[in-house]
Amino acid sequence: MEKNQYIDKIAYKSSLPQQSIEQTLLLLDEGCTIPFIARYRKERTGNLNEVQIADIRDLYISLQELVKRKEYILKSIEEQGKLSPELKRHIEECMDFNTLEDLYLPYKPKRHTKAQIAKEAGLEPLAEMIMLGQFSNRLSAQRFINDKIKSIDDAILGAQAIISETVNENEQVRQSVRSLYKYSAIITSKVVPKIKEEEKAQKYSNYFDFSEPLKRCSSHRLLAMRRGEREGILHITIKVDDDECINRIERLYRNSPMWNTHSAMPIIKDAFKDSYKRLIKPSMETEFAASSKENADIEAIRVFSENLRQLLLAAPLGEKKVMGVDPGIRTGCKVVCLDAQGNLLYHEIVQIARQPETAARQLIRLVKDYKIEAIAIGNGTYSRESSDFIHSLQFDHEVQIFVVSEDGASIYSASEVAREEFPNEDITVRGAVSIGRRLMDPLAELVKIDPKSIGVGQYQHDVDEKLLKKSLDTTVELCVNKVGVNLNTASKHLLTYVSGLGPVLAQNIITYRREHGAFTSREQLKKVQRLGPTTFQQCAGFLRIPGAKNPLDNSTVHPESYNIVKQMAKDHNCNVTDLIKNPEACKNIDIRKYITDKIGLPTLKDIMKELEKPGLDPRDKIEVFEFDKNVHTPEDLIEGMELPGIVTNITNFGAFIDIGVHQDGLVHISQMANRYISDPNEVVKLHQQVRVKVLEVDKKRNRISLTMKL
């Protein structure tokens, strides 16, 4: 397929301008990353964003896979000597994987089918006779009796098997039946009778007797049903009106010669029914089970990726001296003290539950000795009690107290990254350090953890592993590059996600930093081993150097645009530093004077925005939060009670809210606003502070229903 054909197809599917698609593909072929293209090549792409660029890339890859499959199929049919010019044209023009496989089906190598056995027994001429309308009566089959075919009935059954397979391999037949499945299929879920009363089955009680149109079945419902099926609790079927499918097949053959042969009609009708029930129906059920699961996976991954994006871009506390607390009852709370750069200074166990007076003295002393400015408490077991206890203490200076999500902290604690960072500490200390660092900079800490383990999605363990990993890796990369990375403090793991870098170059930067000290300019990156001009172009704009001699080195302005900023300063009789310090001067700059054949208004507007607040962190400011002091367990909840809460997870059916009772409540999407919304993200975001009202407490199923309609 020519490049222009790829562009045409992508434009049709994405509704994006062809010029933008062409330039994006050229940039991707040149080795440019999505973050780099989105931020620094707006003129060429027509200002496409990261999502649009990723869509173009994915569509391009999908089309390439389709072309490879076509090439294989054409070669296979040609080797069989059956590739007619018309069939070749149909295959070359086909743009759908299912239709392509339909075209290939008659020529696809098969196992020993009923039709093949019949052909080997010499019954193909009889089947052709029936299909050509030359079958006069049953005695016509007499001459096909042989050693393998013992009777007329056997001969007719064999011919029917050949006709059934021929009908199954008819592309028009399959498309007609597929269309009915697409628009009319019903998915049904039934509980396996023996399992119904077992405790493990109760979480699937909504699906014990459930059915709805497949095209309307939401991602979370379908994945829940499929999980129940895997666990042996539910039986799932996808069905359509069988009689309508058979009628469709008959209508497609009504103008064929065999339909006008009265004597062959019973044979033909039986062949159609056999073809549908034995071959077409199982094939379609498998196809739509797979396609509906794939669509559900895509939606679940979208939800997970959006939650992950919000989590990674959560408000950072910044460089403050932090105490990290990993709550515990039996073994006590693991407490660590970190300096403003996140380095571990000290750790010990504090027994809040067993020895509260001693614990109070310990915590007050540690806060004083290490000049702690903020305390991060993990939100796991015993979190609420630990938080209440620490809030009750009187410190000698002001200390902010936060509850921090500890999802994935245990995964980090046992990881190679944690062992590398803290080879002499046990996993409990590493976990507490992770909790403390998450408060300081969620992004820098969470990139060390496999995104699947962070737990902010729906059914993420049920979806396609490769698809999930690809989406989450892209999300992490986009978040890291959106925020930017401090070149002198970033970990190897964080640097790995910077545009153009990877594990090897990230390690080389760490090595250079260790051997030569802190970077003082972006230009020094060119001295890092194996970091060539192309990589420098891709990564430089996303790496920050606070306190650099050139203030642009701590901004999103790319080094390739430094000369433009210098010219702006020169035109105003000052240097770059003075220009940045003078917002009024920046406002008076006519950026149209600096348009070149490579730099246009989009880039110049970005430069001006950056000069106003160079190095500004795009994330929100962090806010202190406290739960209702009168509520500690589900037993304390009363219907109608209004409470403060924090959004801990967002799905496409609602949001889960932590209200401080060791169990999150659910605000269903229908209870999120006094208007219709199609996506909970229209109303809430992860870690947002909200007020909710208790609708119902279901103690039997451990469910708390909440509403935001106050």
XYZ file of C-alpha atoms in Angstrom:
710
model
C 0.000 0.000 0.000
C 1.323 3.438 -0.941
C 1.859 6.021 1.808
C -0.908 8.184 0.340
C -3.352 5.282 0.682
C -2.439 4.938 4.358
C -3.064 8.662 4.808
C -6.461 8.444 3.059
C -7.590 5.545 5.250
C -6.375 7.171 8.480
C -8.092 10.433 7.523
C -11.340 8.550 6.900
C -11.200 6.735 10.256
C -9.916 9.620 12.390
C -11.567 12.626 10.677
C -8.223 14.462 10.901
C -6.723 16.576 8.077
C -4.603 14.655 5.584
C -1.784 17.217 5.794
C -1.600 16.770 9.569
C -1.556 12.972 9.221
C 1.164 13.075 6.560
C 3.414 15.294 8.660
C 2.791 13.229 11.806
C 3.768 10.010 10.009
C 6.915 11.693 8.657
C 7.876 12.849 12.162
C 7.239 9.383 13.613
C 9.350 7.839 10.827
C 12.126 10.294 11.754
C 12.136 8.820 15.263
C 10.304 11.667 17.003
C 8.344 10.823 20.140
C 4.694 11.706 20.702
C 5.446 14.232 23.520
C 8.061 15.970 21.339
C 5.777 16.154 18.299
C 2.842 17.451 20.368
C 4.847 20.201 22.060
C 7.522 21.254 19.596
C 6.170 20.468 16.131
C 2.735 22.108 16.253
C 3.313 23.980 12.995
C 3.862 20.756 11.080
C 0.978 18.764 12.598
C -1.589 21.554 12.621
C -1.536 21.680 16.432
C -2.535 18.053 17.035
C -2.537 16.915 20.659
C -0.963 13.777 22.171
C -4.158 11.708 21.888
C -4.635 12.518 18.190
C -0.996 11.742 17.422
C -1.244 8.420 19.283
C -4.434 7.590 17.337
C -2.628 8.231 14.029
C 0.245 5.986 15.142
C -2.094 3.180 16.219
C -4.191 3.351 13.036
C -1.006 3.282 10.954
C 0.235 0.171 12.790
C -3.173 -1.514 12.383
C -3.203 -0.791 8.636
C 0.318 -2.173 8.287
C -0.811 -5.389 9.999
C -3.795 -5.584 7.613
C -1.481 -5.176 4.611
C 0.835 -7.952 5.905
C -2.149 -10.267 6.306
C -3.325 -9.456 2.758
C 0.119 -10.256 1.374
C 0.129 -13.615 3.144
C -3.394 -14.494 1.940
C -2.670 -13.489 -1.674
C 0.495 -15.597 -1.675
C -1.325 -18.589 -0.144
C -4.175 -18.513 -2.710
C -1.768 -17.931 -5.602
C 0.289 -20.977 -4.584
C -2.940 -23.004 -4.783
C -3.440 -21.717 -8.351
C -6.840 -20.235 -7.445
C -6.156 -16.469 -7.437
C -8.448 -14.922 -10.044
C -8.110 -11.222 -11.001
C -11.506 -10.482 -9.397
C -10.600 -12.213 -6.104
C -7.253 -10.404 -6.043
C -9.038 -7.069 -6.476
C -11.518 -7.872 -3.690
C -8.699 -8.764 -1.294
C -6.614 -5.702 -2.178
C -9.588 -3.367 -1.685
C -10.698 -4.968 1.589
C -10.160 -2.769 4.681
C -11.738 -4.965 7.357
C -10.078 -7.940 9.078
C -13.305 -9.975 9.376
C -14.241 -9.494 5.715
C -10.683 -10.354 4.695
C -10.879 -13.639 6.630
C -14.271 -14.358 4.995
C -12.675 -13.981 1.550
C -9.834 -16.298 2.559
C -12.062 -18.926 4.210
C -12.728 -21.062 1.066
C -8.976 -21.315 0.442
C -7.798 -21.670 4.022
C -6.155 -25.022 4.858
C -8.676 -27.036 6.909
C -8.682 -30.001 9.205
C -10.546 -33.146 8.064
C -14.105 -31.763 7.793
C -17.331 -33.562 6.865
C -17.220 -31.857 3.469
C -13.669 -33.000 2.775
C -14.521 -36.571 3.721
C -17.485 -36.397 1.322
C -15.294 -35.017 -1.452
C -12.768 -37.807 -0.923
C -15.657 -40.251 -1.266
C -16.422 -38.796 -4.718
C -19.538 -36.785 -3.808
C -18.450 -33.365 -5.075
C -20.123 -33.914 -8.518
C -23.412 -34.729 -6.724
C -23.186 -31.519 -4.676
C -22.469 -29.535 -7.866
C -25.421 -31.183 -9.591
C -27.732 -30.000 -6.767
C -26.270 -26.471 -6.717
C -26.581 -26.141 -10.513
C -30.244 -27.171 -10.447
C -29.630 -30.480 -12.273
C -30.860 -32.809 -9.531
C -34.014 -34.528 -10.796
C -34.770 -36.969 -7.935
C -33.178 -39.067 -5.216
C -32.325 -41.808 -7.726
C -29.808 -39.358 -9.207
C -27.635 -40.152 -6.229
C -27.709 -43.917 -6.950
C -24.590 -43.825 -9.128
C -22.472 -42.344 -6.305
C -22.787 -45.441 -4.115
C -19.371 -47.090 -3.681
C -17.179 -48.749 -1.069
C -17.316 -45.601 1.122
C -20.914 -44.603 0.388
C -23.302 -47.409 1.278
C -26.680 -45.874 0.373
C -28.535 -43.027 -1.344
C -29.122 -41.413 2.060
C -25.374 -41.473 2.749
C -24.693 -39.870 -0.637
C -27.236 -37.074 -0.055
C -25.925 -36.406 3.465
C -22.380 -36.141 2.062
C -23.530 -33.733 -0.667
C -25.352 -31.681 1.971
C -22.121 -31.419 3.976
C -20.342 -30.041 0.881
C -23.159 -27.537 0.232
C -23.130 -26.516 3.944
C -19.434 -25.719 3.781
C -19.874 -23.827 0.497
C -22.621 -21.683 2.073
C -20.462 -21.090 5.159
C -17.631 -19.885 2.915
C -19.863 -17.446 1.023
C -18.697 -13.945 1.974
C -22.153 -12.402 1.380
C -23.802 -14.970 3.651
C -21.351 -14.308 6.462
C -21.716 -10.535 6.125
C -25.521 -10.785 6.233
C -25.506 -12.943 9.370
C -22.764 -10.782 10.916
C -24.933 -7.699 10.372
C -27.779 -9.335 12.335
C -25.392 -10.204 15.178
C -24.015 -6.664 15.175
C -27.387 -4.989 15.632
C -29.586 -7.636 17.268
C -27.435 -10.009 19.337
C -28.502 -10.547 22.957
C -25.963 -11.431 25.654
C -27.401 -13.624 28.399
C -25.929 -14.618 31.736
C -27.234 -17.471 33.897
C -25.885 -18.768 37.190
C -24.606 -22.355 37.254
C -27.301 -24.026 39.464
C -24.914 -25.894 41.771
C -22.958 -22.711 42.564
C -25.885 -20.342 43.216
C -25.946 -20.629 47.018
C -22.176 -20.568 47.519
C -20.739 -17.449 49.147
C -18.231 -16.791 46.340
C -21.124 -16.526 43.861
C -22.949 -13.722 45.677
C -20.840 -10.916 44.233
C -22.225 -11.935 40.830
C -25.881 -12.022 41.994
C -26.782 -9.198 39.582
C -25.936 -11.565 36.716
C -27.683 -14.750 37.905
C -30.454 -14.127 35.352
C -29.418 -11.226 33.148
C -29.765 -10.317 29.478
C -29.504 -7.202 27.319
C -28.570 -6.247 23.732
C -24.881 -6.910 23.240
C -24.304 -3.547 21.564
C -25.557 -1.808 24.738
C -23.681 -3.984 27.237
C -21.229 -1.717 29.070
C -17.572 -2.580 29.548
C -17.777 -3.180 33.307
C -20.832 -5.455 33.006
C -19.330 -7.554 30.242
C -15.985 -7.939 32.042
C -17.780 -8.823 35.289
C -19.794 -11.521 33.499
C -16.732 -12.922 31.751
C -14.870 -13.072 35.062
C -17.841 -14.927 36.601
C -17.741 -17.331 33.659
C -14.006 -17.982 34.155
C -14.633 -18.703 37.829
C -17.280 -21.283 36.888
C -20.157 -19.299 38.424
C -21.909 -17.972 35.312
C -22.762 -19.348 31.877
C -22.691 -16.692 29.111
C -24.309 -16.938 25.669
C -24.604 -14.562 22.713
C -27.653 -15.259 20.554
C -29.752 -13.901 17.712
C -32.998 -15.051 16.062
C -31.878 -18.311 14.398
C -34.880 -18.420 12.039
C -34.104 -14.908 10.772
C -30.497 -15.931 10.081
C -31.632 -18.966 8.067
C -34.164 -16.796 6.192
C -31.364 -14.383 5.287
C -29.311 -17.249 3.868
C -32.268 -18.495 1.839
C -32.958 -15.011 0.442
C -29.400 -14.734 -0.837
C -29.801 -17.992 -2.842
C -33.315 -17.435 -4.207
C -31.975 -16.340 -7.601
C -29.584 -19.273 -7.886
C -30.370 -22.333 -10.080
C -30.645 -24.758 -7.170
C -33.531 -22.769 -5.600
C -35.690 -23.524 -8.629
C -35.283 -27.295 -8.364
C -38.314 -28.610 -6.517
C -36.940 -32.081 -5.974
C -33.776 -30.729 -4.333
C -35.541 -28.211 -2.043
C -35.626 -30.399 1.128
C -31.921 -31.208 0.652
C -31.026 -27.545 0.126
C -33.060 -26.292 3.101
C -31.515 -28.926 5.368
C -28.070 -27.918 4.080
C -28.781 -24.248 4.886
C -29.900 -25.124 8.427
C -26.889 -27.372 8.933
C -24.530 -24.699 7.574
C -25.929 -22.086 9.933
C -26.205 -24.185 13.101
C -23.029 -26.252 12.730
C -20.654 -23.768 11.065
C -21.811 -20.141 10.838
C -23.463 -19.753 14.250
C -20.536 -21.088 16.365
C -18.155 -18.980 14.267
C -20.208 -15.795 14.807
C -20.672 -16.453 18.519
C -16.906 -16.836 18.887
C -16.249 -13.741 16.773
C -18.663 -11.526 18.725
C -17.552 -12.898 22.079
C -14.004 -11.908 21.106
C -14.913 -8.518 19.596
C -17.173 -7.530 22.521
C -14.401 -8.528 24.947
C -11.895 -6.496 22.918
C -14.174 -3.440 22.980
C -14.722 -3.883 26.721
C -10.942 -4.151 27.192
C -10.391 -0.930 25.254
C -12.950 0.925 27.387
C -11.584 -0.487 30.664
C -8.050 0.437 29.620
C -9.232 3.945 28.739
C -10.725 4.321 32.223
C -7.579 2.912 33.859
C -5.306 5.157 31.797
C -7.326 8.273 32.652
C -7.236 7.398 36.369
C -3.508 6.729 36.163
C -2.991 10.063 34.414
C -4.846 11.876 37.189
C -2.923 9.980 39.867
C 0.465 10.730 38.300
C -0.457 14.395 37.925
C -1.720 14.672 41.515
C -0.703 17.778 43.434
C 2.833 17.545 44.887
C 3.836 18.951 48.266
C 7.268 19.800 46.888
C 10.663 19.787 48.580
C 9.688 19.640 52.259
C 11.000 17.564 55.155
C 8.479 14.734 55.445
C 7.637 11.954 57.872
C 6.201 8.841 56.213
C 3.935 6.591 58.299
C 2.921 3.088 57.228
C 0.137 2.257 59.730
C -0.042 -1.101 61.519
C -1.637 -2.612 64.614
C 0.162 -5.834 65.519
C 3.636 -4.888 64.329
C 3.217 -1.151 64.930
C 3.516 1.827 62.572
C 6.652 2.045 60.451
C 7.866 5.652 60.633
C 10.572 7.237 58.458
C 12.024 10.751 58.379
C 13.060 12.140 54.982
C 14.968 15.263 54.041
C 13.626 17.757 51.481
C 15.126 15.682 48.623
C 13.478 12.452 49.826
C 16.627 10.900 51.293
C 16.094 8.563 54.253
C 17.467 10.057 57.495
C 16.000 7.826 60.175
C 13.390 5.134 60.837
C 11.779 3.366 63.790
C 8.633 1.497 64.909
C 5.919 3.386 66.790
C 3.261 1.412 68.695
C 0.245 3.759 68.465
C -2.279 0.980 69.220
C -0.429 -0.712 72.088
C 1.606 2.087 73.691
C -0.080 5.391 72.804
C 1.714 7.523 75.404
C 5.150 6.288 74.341
C 4.148 6.653 70.676
C 3.109 10.280 71.251
C 6.492 11.119 72.793
C 8.340 9.362 69.946
C 6.461 11.206 67.205
C 6.766 14.615 68.887
C 10.517 14.047 69.329
C 11.044 12.950 65.701
C 9.102 15.931 64.340
C 11.261 18.257 66.450
C 14.653 16.582 65.831
C 14.232 16.309 62.046
C 12.321 19.580 61.624
C 9.469 17.712 59.931
C 7.168 20.000 57.907
C 4.538 17.466 56.820
C 3.400 13.949 57.714
C 2.200 11.418 55.113
C 0.035 8.585 56.474
C -0.716 5.547 54.281
C -4.416 4.883 53.716
C -4.337 1.136 54.435
C -5.265 -0.820 57.565
C -5.346 1.274 60.767
C -4.918 4.468 58.728
C -7.913 6.327 60.188
C -6.906 5.549 63.765
C -3.301 6.599 63.105
C -4.465 9.808 61.445
C -6.780 10.704 64.347
C -3.984 10.005 66.840
C -1.409 12.144 65.015
C -3.923 14.963 64.554
C -4.403 14.997 68.340
C -0.696 15.638 69.047
C 0.734 19.061 69.902
C 3.960 19.681 67.957
C 6.373 22.558 68.654
C 5.772 23.987 65.167
C 3.105 23.796 62.479
C 2.962 20.423 60.704
C 0.624 19.562 57.837
C -0.907 16.076 57.973
C -2.024 14.167 54.872
C -3.462 10.725 54.159
C -1.739 9.249 51.098
C -2.770 6.337 48.859
C -0.490 3.382 49.456
C -1.683 1.303 46.491
C 1.309 -0.498 45.051
C 3.653 0.439 47.925
C 4.127 -3.216 48.837
C 4.949 -4.001 45.191
C 7.590 -1.256 45.199
C 8.991 -2.458 48.562
C 9.852 -5.882 47.155
C 11.010 -4.621 43.750
C 14.497 -4.504 42.303
C 14.244 -0.691 42.187
C 13.635 -0.549 45.964
C 16.434 -3.034 46.686
C 18.759 -0.904 44.567
C 17.765 2.256 46.469
C 17.775 0.731 49.959
C 19.881 -2.460 49.947
C 20.272 -2.469 53.737
C 16.642 -1.788 54.716
C 13.733 -4.225 54.957
C 10.534 -3.944 52.946
C 8.592 -2.204 55.740
C 11.029 0.717 55.746
C 10.996 0.930 51.938
C 7.184 1.033 51.967
C 7.111 3.906 54.482
C 9.680 5.822 52.406
C 7.484 5.365 49.319
C 4.478 6.770 51.217
C 6.479 9.830 52.295
C 7.875 10.455 48.842
C 4.438 10.135 47.231
C 3.389 13.189 49.186
C 6.436 15.153 48.019
C 6.161 14.191 44.340
C 3.595 11.537 43.343
C 4.870 11.354 39.757
C 8.522 10.755 40.635
C 7.614 7.966 43.058
C 4.786 6.219 41.217
C 6.792 5.723 37.996
C 8.835 3.149 39.944
C 5.779 0.891 40.242
C 4.188 -1.277 37.571
C 1.077 0.794 36.695
C -1.144 -2.323 36.917
C -0.336 -2.549 40.630
C -1.497 0.972 41.468
C -5.111 -0.225 41.385
C -7.013 2.727 39.966
C -9.276 1.226 37.329
C -11.938 -1.360 36.626
C -11.187 -5.007 35.904
C -7.601 -4.159 34.900
C -6.578 -7.751 35.669
C -9.129 -9.095 33.164
C -8.047 -7.180 30.066
C -5.513 -7.839 27.320
C -2.066 -7.634 28.963
C -0.176 -6.273 25.955
C -2.810 -3.652 25.173
C -2.910 -2.559 28.821
C 0.873 -2.271 29.098
C 1.130 -0.270 25.891
C -1.573 2.180 26.988
C -0.228 2.610 30.519
C 3.365 3.069 29.353
C 2.164 5.770 26.949
C 0.215 7.438 29.778
C 3.256 7.473 32.072
C 5.451 8.855 29.285
C 3.000 11.669 28.503
C 2.634 12.605 32.189
C 6.375 12.669 32.852
C 7.002 14.890 29.843
C 4.049 17.155 30.610
C 5.497 17.969 34.031
C 9.167 17.899 33.071
C 12.043 16.382 35.030
C 14.739 17.938 37.228
C 17.905 16.765 35.493
C 19.969 16.896 38.691
C 17.638 15.043 41.078
C 15.616 12.672 38.882
C 15.993 8.950 39.492
C 17.025 6.583 36.739
C 13.474 5.263 36.628
C 11.982 8.722 36.089
C 14.564 9.636 33.431
C 13.713 6.436 31.549
C 10.321 7.897 30.590
C 11.697 11.204 29.287
C 11.183 11.697 25.547
C 14.000 10.071 23.566
C 15.677 8.441 26.552
C 15.409 4.875 27.831
C 17.035 2.693 30.508
C 20.536 2.850 28.978
C 20.698 6.627 28.446
C 18.996 7.240 31.797
C 21.775 5.266 33.490
C 24.406 7.122 31.451
C 22.992 10.441 32.703
C 23.141 9.189 36.309
C 26.729 8.034 35.746
C 27.735 11.400 34.234
C 26.093 13.216 37.144
C 27.964 11.060 39.638
C 31.326 11.580 37.925
C 31.066 15.282 36.975
C 28.623 16.708 39.496
C 25.355 18.505 38.818
C 24.498 19.671 35.292
C 24.775 23.431 34.884
C 23.358 23.626 31.350
C 21.391 21.535 28.887
C 24.353 21.693 26.502
C 26.233 19.351 28.855
C 23.812 16.581 27.865
C 25.742 16.306 24.614
C 28.712 15.042 26.640
C 26.731 12.102 28.027
C 27.843 8.812 26.493
C 25.694 7.723 23.498
C 23.426 10.773 23.742
C 23.628 12.050 20.160
C 22.092 15.071 18.387
C 18.782 13.328 17.614
C 18.281 12.214 21.213
C 19.300 15.672 22.479
C 16.630 17.206 20.254
C 13.973 14.816 21.625
C 14.799 15.084 25.352
C 16.300 18.533 26.027
C 13.050 20.489 26.274
C 11.668 18.137 28.940
C 14.697 18.298 31.267
C 14.936 21.162 33.762
C 17.956 22.654 35.533
C 16.813 24.915 38.407
C 19.351 27.670 39.076
C 21.054 27.285 35.684
C 22.997 30.270 34.361
C 20.640 30.403 31.383
C 17.105 30.629 32.876
C 15.697 29.007 29.723
C 17.363 25.761 30.863
C 14.702 25.611 33.573
C 11.802 26.119 31.178
C 9.855 24.306 28.471
C 11.514 26.483 25.818
C 13.473 24.144 23.558
C 17.180 24.938 22.951
C 16.408 25.211 19.221
C 14.329 28.318 20.093
C 16.844 29.995 22.412
C 18.042 32.330 19.649
C 14.520 33.666 19.153
C 14.237 34.551 22.860
C 17.704 36.149 22.740
C 16.602 38.238 19.774
C 13.462 39.311 21.653
C 15.628 40.426 24.602
C 18.064 42.217 22.289
C 15.183 44.051 20.601
C 14.168 45.331 24.064
C 17.728 46.283 25.028
C 18.089 43.680 27.772
C 19.270 40.111 28.327
C 17.107 36.988 28.643
C 17.153 37.052 32.463
C 15.948 40.643 32.564
C 13.265 39.913 29.977
C 11.874 37.069 32.092
C 11.837 39.308 35.176
C 9.872 41.974 33.317
C 6.334 40.690 32.505
C 5.353 44.087 31.078
C 8.135 43.914 28.496
C 6.975 40.431 27.483
C 3.424 41.691 26.963
C 4.671 44.342 24.536
C 6.441 41.840 22.261
C 4.875 41.465 18.809
C 5.515 37.760 18.251
C 4.566 37.956 14.558
C 7.934 39.637 13.933
C 9.674 36.389 14.886
C 7.828 33.995 12.580
C 10.219 31.993 10.381
C 9.823 29.119 7.922
C 10.237 26.711 10.890
C 8.790 28.622 13.841
C 5.155 29.752 13.666
C 2.578 31.304 15.968
C 1.784 28.113 17.991
C 5.410 27.751 19.137
C 5.838 31.493 19.693
C 2.686 31.581 21.850
C 4.048 28.677 23.919
C 7.348 30.545 24.359
C 5.590 33.695 25.561
C 3.468 31.701 27.995
C 6.613 30.115 29.409
C 8.464 33.433 29.737
C 5.651 34.672 31.995
C 6.197 31.826 34.489
C 9.289 29.793 33.565
C 9.454 26.282 35.016
C 5.932 26.480 36.443
C 4.684 23.065 37.590
C 1.406 22.364 35.699
C 0.001 20.364 38.623
C -2.513 21.699 41.158
C -1.692 22.892 44.662
C -2.060 20.267 47.394
C -4.858 20.649 49.944
C -5.123 19.371 53.528
C -8.102 17.102 54.207
C -9.816 15.712 57.329
C -12.545 13.052 57.670
C -15.633 13.627 59.803
C -14.516 13.186 63.429
C -17.756 11.419 64.399
C -17.496 8.638 61.807
C -14.967 5.791 62.040
C -16.730 2.552 60.997
C -19.678 1.575 58.752
C -21.752 1.156 61.941
C -21.425 4.920 62.511
C -23.140 5.702 59.207
C -26.756 6.864 59.113
C -28.802 7.265 55.944
C -28.988 10.938 54.982
C -25.720 11.813 56.756
C -23.483 14.280 54.838
C -19.735 13.644 54.967
C -16.443 14.828 53.447
C -14.647 12.279 51.283
C -11.829 11.741 48.812
C -12.233 10.174 45.362
C -10.073 7.029 45.327
C -11.122 5.433 42.041
C -13.184 6.330 38.981
C -14.939 3.777 36.766
C -17.347 4.324 33.907
C -20.256 3.440 36.231
C -19.356 5.850 39.036
C -16.716 6.877 41.576
C -15.488 5.281 44.803
C -15.156 7.621 47.772
C -13.099 7.148 50.935
C -15.174 8.540 53.839
C -12.879 7.236 56.591
C -14.660 4.002 57.568
C -12.142 1.470 56.159
C -14.436 0.799 53.209
C -14.994 2.988 50.171
C -18.534 3.972 49.216
C -19.831 4.137 45.646
C -21.431 7.161 44.040
C -23.204 5.682 41.019
C -23.002 7.782 37.859
C -26.732 8.506 38.200
C -26.070 10.059 41.631
C -23.173 12.313 40.644
C -25.035 15.376 39.390
C -28.503 16.880 38.944
C -28.093 16.496 35.204
C -27.336 13.647 32.825
C -23.635 12.790 32.526
C -22.062 10.082 30.346
C -18.664 10.013 32.044
C -17.887 10.466 35.776
C -14.788 12.440 34.771
C -17.152 15.265 33.804
C -17.796 15.765 37.525
C -14.887 14.394 39.570
C -11.198 13.631 39.331
C -8.966 11.298 41.305
C -8.083 12.481 44.849
C -10.613 15.300 44.607
C -12.169 16.333 47.912
C -15.967 16.015 47.746
C -19.032 16.073 49.981
C -21.402 13.115 49.820
C -24.609 11.913 51.449
C -25.199 8.332 52.634
C -27.999 6.627 50.678
C -27.739 3.060 51.939
C -25.444 0.774 53.952
C -25.724 -2.879 52.811
C -23.916 -4.787 55.576
C -24.595 -8.189 54.006
C -22.745 -7.335 50.797
C -20.380 -4.795 52.424
C -21.551 -1.972 50.187
C -22.037 1.712 50.920
C -24.145 3.714 48.473
C -23.544 7.460 48.352
C -24.867 10.442 46.432
C -23.385 13.789 45.467
C -26.863 15.271 44.954
C -26.867 17.258 48.201
